[in-house]
PDB file of C-alpha atoms in Angstrom:
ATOM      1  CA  UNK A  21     125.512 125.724 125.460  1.00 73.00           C
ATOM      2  CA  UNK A  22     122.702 126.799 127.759  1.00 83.00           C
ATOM      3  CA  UNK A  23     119.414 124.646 127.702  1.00 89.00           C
ATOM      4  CA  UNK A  24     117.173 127.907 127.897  1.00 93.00           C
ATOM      5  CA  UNK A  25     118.703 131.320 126.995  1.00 93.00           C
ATOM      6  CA  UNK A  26     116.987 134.567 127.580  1.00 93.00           C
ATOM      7  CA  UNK A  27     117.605 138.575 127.577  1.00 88.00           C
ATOM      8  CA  UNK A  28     118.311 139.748 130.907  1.00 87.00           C
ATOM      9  CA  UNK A  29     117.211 142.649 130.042  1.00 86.00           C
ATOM     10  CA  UNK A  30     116.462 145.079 131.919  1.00 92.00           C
ATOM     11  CA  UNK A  31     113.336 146.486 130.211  1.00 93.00           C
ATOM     12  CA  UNK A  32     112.079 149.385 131.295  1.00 96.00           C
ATOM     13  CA  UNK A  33     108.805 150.045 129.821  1.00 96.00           C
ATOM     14  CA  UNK A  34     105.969 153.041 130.349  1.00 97.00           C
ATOM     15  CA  UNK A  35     102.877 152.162 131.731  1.00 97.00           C
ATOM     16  CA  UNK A  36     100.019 150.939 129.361  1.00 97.00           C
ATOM     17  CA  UNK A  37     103.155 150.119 126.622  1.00 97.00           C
ATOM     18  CA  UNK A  38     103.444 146.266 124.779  1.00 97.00           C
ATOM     19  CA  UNK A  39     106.733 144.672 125.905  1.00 96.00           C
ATOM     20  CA  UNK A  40     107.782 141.083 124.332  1.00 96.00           C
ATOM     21  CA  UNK A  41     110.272 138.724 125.355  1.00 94.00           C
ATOM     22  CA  UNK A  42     112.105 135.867 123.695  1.00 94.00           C
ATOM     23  CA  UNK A  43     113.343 132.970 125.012  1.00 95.00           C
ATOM     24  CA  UNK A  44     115.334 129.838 123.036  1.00 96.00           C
ATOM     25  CA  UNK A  45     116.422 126.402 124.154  1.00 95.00           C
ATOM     26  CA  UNK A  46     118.651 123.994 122.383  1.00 94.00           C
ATOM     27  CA  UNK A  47     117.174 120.772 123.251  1.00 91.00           C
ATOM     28  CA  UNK A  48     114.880 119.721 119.709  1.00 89.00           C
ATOM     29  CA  UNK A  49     113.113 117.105 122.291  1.00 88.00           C
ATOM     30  CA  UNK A  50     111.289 119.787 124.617  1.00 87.00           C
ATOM     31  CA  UNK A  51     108.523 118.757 125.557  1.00 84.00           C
ATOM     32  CA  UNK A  52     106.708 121.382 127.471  1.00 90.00           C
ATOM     33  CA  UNK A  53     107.241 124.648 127.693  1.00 94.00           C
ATOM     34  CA  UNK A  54     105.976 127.685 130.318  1.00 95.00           C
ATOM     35  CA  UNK A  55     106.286 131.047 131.490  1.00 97.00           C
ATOM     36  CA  UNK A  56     106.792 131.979 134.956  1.00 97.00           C
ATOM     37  CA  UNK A  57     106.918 135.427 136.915  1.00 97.00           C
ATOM     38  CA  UNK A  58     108.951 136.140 139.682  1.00 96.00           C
ATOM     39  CA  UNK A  59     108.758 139.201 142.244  1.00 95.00           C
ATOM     40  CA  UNK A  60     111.614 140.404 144.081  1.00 90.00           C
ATOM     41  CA  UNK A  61     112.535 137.759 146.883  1.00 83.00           C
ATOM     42  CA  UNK A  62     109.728 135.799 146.382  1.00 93.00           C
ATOM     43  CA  UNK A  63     109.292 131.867 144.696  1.00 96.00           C
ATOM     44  CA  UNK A  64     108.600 131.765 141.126  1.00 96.00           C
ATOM     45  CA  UNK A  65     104.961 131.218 139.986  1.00 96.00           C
ATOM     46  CA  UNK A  66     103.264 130.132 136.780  1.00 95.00           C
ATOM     47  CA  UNK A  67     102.228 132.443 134.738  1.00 96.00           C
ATOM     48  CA  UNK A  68     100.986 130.601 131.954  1.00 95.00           C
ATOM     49  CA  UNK A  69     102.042 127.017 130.145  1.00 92.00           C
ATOM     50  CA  UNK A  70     102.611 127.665 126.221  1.00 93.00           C
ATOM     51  CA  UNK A  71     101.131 125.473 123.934  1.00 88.00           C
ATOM     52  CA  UNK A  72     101.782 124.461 120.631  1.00 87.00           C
ATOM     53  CA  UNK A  73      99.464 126.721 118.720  1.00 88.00           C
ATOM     54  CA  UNK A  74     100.067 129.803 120.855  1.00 89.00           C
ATOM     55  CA  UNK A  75      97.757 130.922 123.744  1.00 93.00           C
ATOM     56  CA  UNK A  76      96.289 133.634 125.220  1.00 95.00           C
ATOM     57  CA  UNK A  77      95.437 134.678 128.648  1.00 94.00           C
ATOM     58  CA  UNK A  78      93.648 138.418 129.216  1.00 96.00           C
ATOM     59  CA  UNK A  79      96.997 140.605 128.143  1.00 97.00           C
ATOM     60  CA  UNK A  80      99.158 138.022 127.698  1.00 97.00           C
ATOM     61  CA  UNK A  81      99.884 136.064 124.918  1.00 97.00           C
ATOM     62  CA  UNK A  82     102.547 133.382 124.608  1.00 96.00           C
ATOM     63  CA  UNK A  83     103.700 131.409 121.229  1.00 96.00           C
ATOM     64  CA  UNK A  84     105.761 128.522 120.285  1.00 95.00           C
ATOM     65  CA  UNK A  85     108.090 127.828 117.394  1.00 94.00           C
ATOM     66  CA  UNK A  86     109.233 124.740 117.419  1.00 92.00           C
ATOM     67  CA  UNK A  87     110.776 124.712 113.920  1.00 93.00           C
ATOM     68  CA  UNK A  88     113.574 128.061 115.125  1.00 94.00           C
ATOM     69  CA  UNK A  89     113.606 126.300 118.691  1.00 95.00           C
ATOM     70  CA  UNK A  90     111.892 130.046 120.789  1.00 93.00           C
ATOM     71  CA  UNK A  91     109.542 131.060 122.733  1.00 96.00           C
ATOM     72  CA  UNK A  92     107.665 134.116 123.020  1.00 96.00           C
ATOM     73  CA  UNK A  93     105.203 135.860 125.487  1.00 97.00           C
ATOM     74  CA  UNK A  94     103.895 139.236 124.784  1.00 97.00           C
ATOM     75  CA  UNK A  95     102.431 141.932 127.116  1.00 97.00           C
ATOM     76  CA  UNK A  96      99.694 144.183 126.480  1.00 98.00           C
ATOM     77  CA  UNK A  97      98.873 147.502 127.690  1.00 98.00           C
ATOM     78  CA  UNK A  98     101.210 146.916 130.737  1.00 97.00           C
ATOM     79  CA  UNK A  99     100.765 147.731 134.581  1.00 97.00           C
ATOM     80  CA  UNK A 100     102.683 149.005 137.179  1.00 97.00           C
ATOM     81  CA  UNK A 101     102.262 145.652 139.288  1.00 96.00           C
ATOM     82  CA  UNK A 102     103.593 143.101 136.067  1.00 97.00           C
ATOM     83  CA  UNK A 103     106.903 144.700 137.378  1.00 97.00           C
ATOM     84  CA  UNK A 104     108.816 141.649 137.928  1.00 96.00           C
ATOM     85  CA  UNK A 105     111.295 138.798 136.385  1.00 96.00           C
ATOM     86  CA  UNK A 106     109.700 136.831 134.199  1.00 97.00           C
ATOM     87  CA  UNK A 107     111.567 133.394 133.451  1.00 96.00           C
ATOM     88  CA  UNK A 108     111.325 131.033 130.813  1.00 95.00           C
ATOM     89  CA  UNK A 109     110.820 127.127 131.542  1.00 94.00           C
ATOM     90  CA  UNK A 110     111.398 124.220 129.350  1.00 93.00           C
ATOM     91  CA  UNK A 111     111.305 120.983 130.274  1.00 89.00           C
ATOM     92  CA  UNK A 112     112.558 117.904 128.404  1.00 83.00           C
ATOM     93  CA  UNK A 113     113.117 114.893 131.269  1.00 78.00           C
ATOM     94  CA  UNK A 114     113.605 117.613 134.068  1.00 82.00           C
ATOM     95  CA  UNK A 115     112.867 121.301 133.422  1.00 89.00           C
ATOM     96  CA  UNK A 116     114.962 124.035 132.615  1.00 91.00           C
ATOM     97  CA  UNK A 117     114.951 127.779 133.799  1.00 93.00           C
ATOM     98  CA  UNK A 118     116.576 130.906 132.231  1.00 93.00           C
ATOM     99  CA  UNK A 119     117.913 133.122 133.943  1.00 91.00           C
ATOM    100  CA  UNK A 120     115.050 135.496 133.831  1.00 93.00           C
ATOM    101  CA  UNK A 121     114.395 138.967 131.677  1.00 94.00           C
ATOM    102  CA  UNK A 122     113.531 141.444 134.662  1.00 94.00           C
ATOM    103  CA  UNK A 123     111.037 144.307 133.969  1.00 96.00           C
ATOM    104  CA  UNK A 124     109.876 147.383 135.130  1.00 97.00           C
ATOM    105  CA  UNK A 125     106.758 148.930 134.133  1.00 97.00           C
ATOM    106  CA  UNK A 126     107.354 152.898 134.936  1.00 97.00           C
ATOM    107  CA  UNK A 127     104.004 155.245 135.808  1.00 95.00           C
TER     108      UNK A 127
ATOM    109  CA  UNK B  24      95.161 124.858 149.585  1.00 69.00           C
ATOM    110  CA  UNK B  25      98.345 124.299 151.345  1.00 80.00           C
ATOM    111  CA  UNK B  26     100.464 123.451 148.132  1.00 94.00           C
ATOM    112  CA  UNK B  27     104.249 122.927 148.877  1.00 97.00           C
ATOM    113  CA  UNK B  28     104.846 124.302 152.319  1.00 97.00           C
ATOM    114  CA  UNK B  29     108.653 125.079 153.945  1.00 98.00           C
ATOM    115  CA  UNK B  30     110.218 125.637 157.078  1.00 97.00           C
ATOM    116  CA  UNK B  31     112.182 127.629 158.144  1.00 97.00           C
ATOM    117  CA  UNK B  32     111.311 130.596 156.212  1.00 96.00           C
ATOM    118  CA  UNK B  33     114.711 132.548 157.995  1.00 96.00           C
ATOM    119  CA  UNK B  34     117.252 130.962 159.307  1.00 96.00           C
ATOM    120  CA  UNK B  35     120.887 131.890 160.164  1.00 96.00           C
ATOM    121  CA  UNK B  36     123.677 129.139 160.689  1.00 96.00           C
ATOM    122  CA  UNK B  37     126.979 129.254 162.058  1.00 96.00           C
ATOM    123  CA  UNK B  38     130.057 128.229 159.693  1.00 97.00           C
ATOM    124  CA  UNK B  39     130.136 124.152 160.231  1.00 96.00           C
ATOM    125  CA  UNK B  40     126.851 123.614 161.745  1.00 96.00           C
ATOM    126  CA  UNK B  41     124.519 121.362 160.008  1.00 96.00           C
ATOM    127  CA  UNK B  42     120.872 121.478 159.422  1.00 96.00           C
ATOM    128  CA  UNK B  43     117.420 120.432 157.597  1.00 97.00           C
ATOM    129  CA  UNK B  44     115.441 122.378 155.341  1.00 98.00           C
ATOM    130  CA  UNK B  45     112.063 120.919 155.702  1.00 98.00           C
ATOM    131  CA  UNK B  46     109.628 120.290 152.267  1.00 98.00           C
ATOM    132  CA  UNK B  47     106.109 118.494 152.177  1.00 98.00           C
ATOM    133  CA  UNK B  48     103.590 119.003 149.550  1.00 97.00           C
ATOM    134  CA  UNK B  49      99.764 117.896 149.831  1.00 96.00           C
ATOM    135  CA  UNK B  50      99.009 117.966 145.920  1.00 94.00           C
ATOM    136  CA  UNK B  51     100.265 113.726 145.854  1.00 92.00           C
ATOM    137  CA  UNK B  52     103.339 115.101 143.523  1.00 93.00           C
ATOM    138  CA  UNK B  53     105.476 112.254 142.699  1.00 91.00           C
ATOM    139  CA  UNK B  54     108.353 114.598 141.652  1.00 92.00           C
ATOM    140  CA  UNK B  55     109.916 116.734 143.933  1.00 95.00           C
ATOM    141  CA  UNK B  56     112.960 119.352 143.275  1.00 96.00           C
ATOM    142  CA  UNK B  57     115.298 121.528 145.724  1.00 97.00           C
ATOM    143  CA  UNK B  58     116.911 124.624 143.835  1.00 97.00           C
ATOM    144  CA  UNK B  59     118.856 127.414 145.233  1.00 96.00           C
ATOM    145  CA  UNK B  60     118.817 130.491 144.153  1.00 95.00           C
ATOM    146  CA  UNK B  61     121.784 133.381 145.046  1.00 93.00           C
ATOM    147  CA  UNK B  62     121.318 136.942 144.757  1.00 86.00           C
ATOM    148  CA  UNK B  63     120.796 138.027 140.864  1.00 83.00           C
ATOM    149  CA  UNK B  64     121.074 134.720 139.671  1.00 87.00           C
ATOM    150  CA  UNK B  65     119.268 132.158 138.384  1.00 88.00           C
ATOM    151  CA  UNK B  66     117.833 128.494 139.733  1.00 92.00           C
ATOM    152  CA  UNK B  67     120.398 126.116 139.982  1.00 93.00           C
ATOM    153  CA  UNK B  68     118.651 122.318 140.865  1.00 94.00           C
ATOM    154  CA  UNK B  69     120.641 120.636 143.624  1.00 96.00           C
ATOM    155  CA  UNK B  70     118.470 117.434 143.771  1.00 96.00           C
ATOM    156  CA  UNK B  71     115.559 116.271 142.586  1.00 95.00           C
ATOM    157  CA  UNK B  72     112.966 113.170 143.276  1.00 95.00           C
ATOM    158  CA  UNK B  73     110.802 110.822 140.933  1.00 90.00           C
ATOM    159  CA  UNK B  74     109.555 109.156 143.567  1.00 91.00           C
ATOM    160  CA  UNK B  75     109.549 107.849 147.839  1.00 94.00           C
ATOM    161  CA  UNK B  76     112.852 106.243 147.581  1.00 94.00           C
ATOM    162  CA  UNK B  77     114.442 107.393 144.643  1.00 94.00           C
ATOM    163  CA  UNK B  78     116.717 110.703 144.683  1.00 96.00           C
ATOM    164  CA  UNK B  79     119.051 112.144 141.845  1.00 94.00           C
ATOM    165  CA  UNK B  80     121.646 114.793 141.822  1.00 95.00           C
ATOM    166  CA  UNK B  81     121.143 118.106 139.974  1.00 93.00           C
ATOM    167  CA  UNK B  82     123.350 120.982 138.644  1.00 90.00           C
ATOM    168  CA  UNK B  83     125.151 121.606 142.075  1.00 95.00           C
ATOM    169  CA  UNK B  84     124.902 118.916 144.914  1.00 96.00           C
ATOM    170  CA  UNK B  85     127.873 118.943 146.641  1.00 96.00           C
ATOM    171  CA  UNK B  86     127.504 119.831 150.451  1.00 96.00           C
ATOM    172  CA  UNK B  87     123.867 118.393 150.302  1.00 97.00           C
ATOM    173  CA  UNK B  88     122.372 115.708 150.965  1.00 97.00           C
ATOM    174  CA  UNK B  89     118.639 114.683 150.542  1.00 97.00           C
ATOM    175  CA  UNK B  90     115.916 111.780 150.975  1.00 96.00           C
ATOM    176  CA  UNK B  91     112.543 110.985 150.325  1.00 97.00           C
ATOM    177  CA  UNK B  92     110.833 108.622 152.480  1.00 96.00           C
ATOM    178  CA  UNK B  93     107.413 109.610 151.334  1.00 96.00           C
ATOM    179  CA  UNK B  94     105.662 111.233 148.466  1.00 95.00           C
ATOM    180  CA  UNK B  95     105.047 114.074 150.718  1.00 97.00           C
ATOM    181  CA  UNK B  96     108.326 115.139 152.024  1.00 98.00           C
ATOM    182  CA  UNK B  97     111.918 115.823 150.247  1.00 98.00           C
ATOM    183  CA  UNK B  98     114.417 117.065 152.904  1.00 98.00           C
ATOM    184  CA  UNK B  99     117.301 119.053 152.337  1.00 98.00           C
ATOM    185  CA  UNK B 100     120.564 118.341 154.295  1.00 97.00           C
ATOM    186  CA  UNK B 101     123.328 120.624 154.631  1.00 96.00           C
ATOM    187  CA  UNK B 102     125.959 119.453 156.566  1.00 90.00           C
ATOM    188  CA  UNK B 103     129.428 121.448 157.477  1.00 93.00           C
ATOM    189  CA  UNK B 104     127.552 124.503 156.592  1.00 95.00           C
ATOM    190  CA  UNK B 105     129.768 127.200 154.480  1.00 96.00           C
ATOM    191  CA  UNK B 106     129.442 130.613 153.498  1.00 95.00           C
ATOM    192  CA  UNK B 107     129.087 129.818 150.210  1.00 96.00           C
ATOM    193  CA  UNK B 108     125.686 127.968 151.003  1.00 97.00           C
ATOM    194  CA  UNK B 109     123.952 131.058 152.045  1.00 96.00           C
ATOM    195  CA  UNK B 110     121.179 131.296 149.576  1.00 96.00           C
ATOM    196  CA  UNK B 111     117.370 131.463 149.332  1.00 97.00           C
ATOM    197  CA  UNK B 112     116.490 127.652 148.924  1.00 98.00           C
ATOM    198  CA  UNK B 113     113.172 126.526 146.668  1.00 98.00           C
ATOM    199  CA  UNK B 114     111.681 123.304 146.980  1.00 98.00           C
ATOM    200  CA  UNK B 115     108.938 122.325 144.252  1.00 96.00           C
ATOM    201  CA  UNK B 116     107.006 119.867 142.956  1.00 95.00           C
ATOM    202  CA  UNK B 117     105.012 118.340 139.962  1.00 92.00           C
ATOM    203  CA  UNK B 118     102.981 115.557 138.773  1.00 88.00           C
ATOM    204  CA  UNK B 119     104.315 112.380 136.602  1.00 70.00           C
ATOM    205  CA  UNK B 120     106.460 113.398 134.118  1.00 59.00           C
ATOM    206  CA  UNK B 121     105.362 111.288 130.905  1.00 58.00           C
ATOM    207  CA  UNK B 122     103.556 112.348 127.931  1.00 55.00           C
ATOM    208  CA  UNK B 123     100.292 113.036 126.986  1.00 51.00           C
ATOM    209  CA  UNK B 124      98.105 114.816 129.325  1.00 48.00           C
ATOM    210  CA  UNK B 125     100.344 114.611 132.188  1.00 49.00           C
ATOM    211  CA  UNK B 126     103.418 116.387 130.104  1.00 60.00           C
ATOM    212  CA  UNK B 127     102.392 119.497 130.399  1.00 69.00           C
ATOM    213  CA  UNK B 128     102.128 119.746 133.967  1.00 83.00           C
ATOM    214  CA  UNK B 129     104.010 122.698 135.708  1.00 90.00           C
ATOM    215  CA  UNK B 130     106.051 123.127 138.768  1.00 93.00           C
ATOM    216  CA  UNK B 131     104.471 124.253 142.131  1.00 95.00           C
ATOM    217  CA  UNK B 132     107.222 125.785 144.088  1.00 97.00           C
ATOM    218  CA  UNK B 133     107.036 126.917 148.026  1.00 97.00           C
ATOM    219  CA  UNK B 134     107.798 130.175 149.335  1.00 95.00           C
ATOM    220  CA  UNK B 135     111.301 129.582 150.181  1.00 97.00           C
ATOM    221  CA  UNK B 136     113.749 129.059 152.798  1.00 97.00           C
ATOM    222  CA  UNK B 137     116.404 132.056 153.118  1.00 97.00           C
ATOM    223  CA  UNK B 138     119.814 130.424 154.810  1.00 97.00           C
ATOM    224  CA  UNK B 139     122.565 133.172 155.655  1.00 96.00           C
ATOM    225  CA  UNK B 140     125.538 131.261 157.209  1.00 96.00           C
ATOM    226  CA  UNK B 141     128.069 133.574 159.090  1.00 93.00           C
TER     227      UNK B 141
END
């Protein structure tokens, strides 16, 4: 079994629409846990870390739930530039990436 | 803010040749990682570092080789280079790995080396 699992999606999505994705991981030990995005060709970057009680940054809005072993981070009103794949981290002594859930925000 | 820097950003190797992918990060990371990444696909870890001195294999090592003489640098060796080792290599880094404050500290990756061997 896969340490992190995610929907490869693709999502296609219309400009300005909410788009969620989900993300689980087998390991009960994790200890952190993040969201990254990645453009086309390009390294990965952090997009936000996800913390216990759920956070928020602007638009986005990532929860944890530790008890069903997921992750979640939510878009908002989405843009033409948040076209990208977004990956799911979770570390427990090293970290773990998914595969990645690619997007496309349409105009 | 330099971060973790690489070089070569492009390179192109012949079928058996050998070569370094260069890594050094300014941010005093004690960890260090080297992923590849083909096209489609996810990050697979080829090696990773806890510390100067002290390497550890990841998901798919074979046909590398690394070391890490300082904190700063993590090299990536490929030797007898093979088609199947054309990729777009990541190195990254992060801080100690323990709990507490310091467990929820991210990766830091650089912009990537992209190997074609022909």
């Amino acid at each position: 079994r896969k340490e992190v699992e995610q929907d490869p999606g693709p999502f296609n999505v219309p400009e300005g629409a909410t788009v969620a994705f989900n993300c689980t991981y087998s390991n009960s030990a994790s200890q952190s846990f993040f969201w990254y995005r990645q453009d086309c060709r390009k390294e990965p970057k952090l997009l936000m870390s996800v913390y216990s009680s759920g956070n928020e940054d602007g638009r986005f809005t990532a929860q944890l739930n530790r008890a069903s072993q997921y992750i979640s981070l939510l878009i908002r009103d989405s843009k033409l530039r948040e076209s990208a794949t977004y990956l799911c981290v979770v570390k427990v002594n090293q970290f773990y990436f998914g595969t990645g859930t690619s997007l496309t925000v349409i105009p | 803010n330099a971060g973790v820097t690489q070089t070569p950003k492009f390179h192109i190797l012949k079928i058996g040749q050998s070569m370094t992918l260069q890594c050094t990060q300014d941010m005093n990371h004690n960890y260090m990682y080297w992923y590849r990444q083909d096209p489609g696909m996810g990050l697979k870890l080829i090696y990773y570092s806890v510390g100067a001195g002290i390497t550890d294999k990841g998901e798919v090592p074979n046909g590398y080789n690394v070391s890490r003489s300082t904190t700063e640098d993590f090299p990536l060796r490929l030797e007898l280079a093979a088609p199947s080792q054309t990729s777009v290599y990541f190195c990254a880094s992060s801080s100690w790995s323990g709990t507490g404050t310091y467990s929820n500290q991210p990766q830091h990756f650089g912009d990537g080396t992209r190997l074609s061997i022909l």
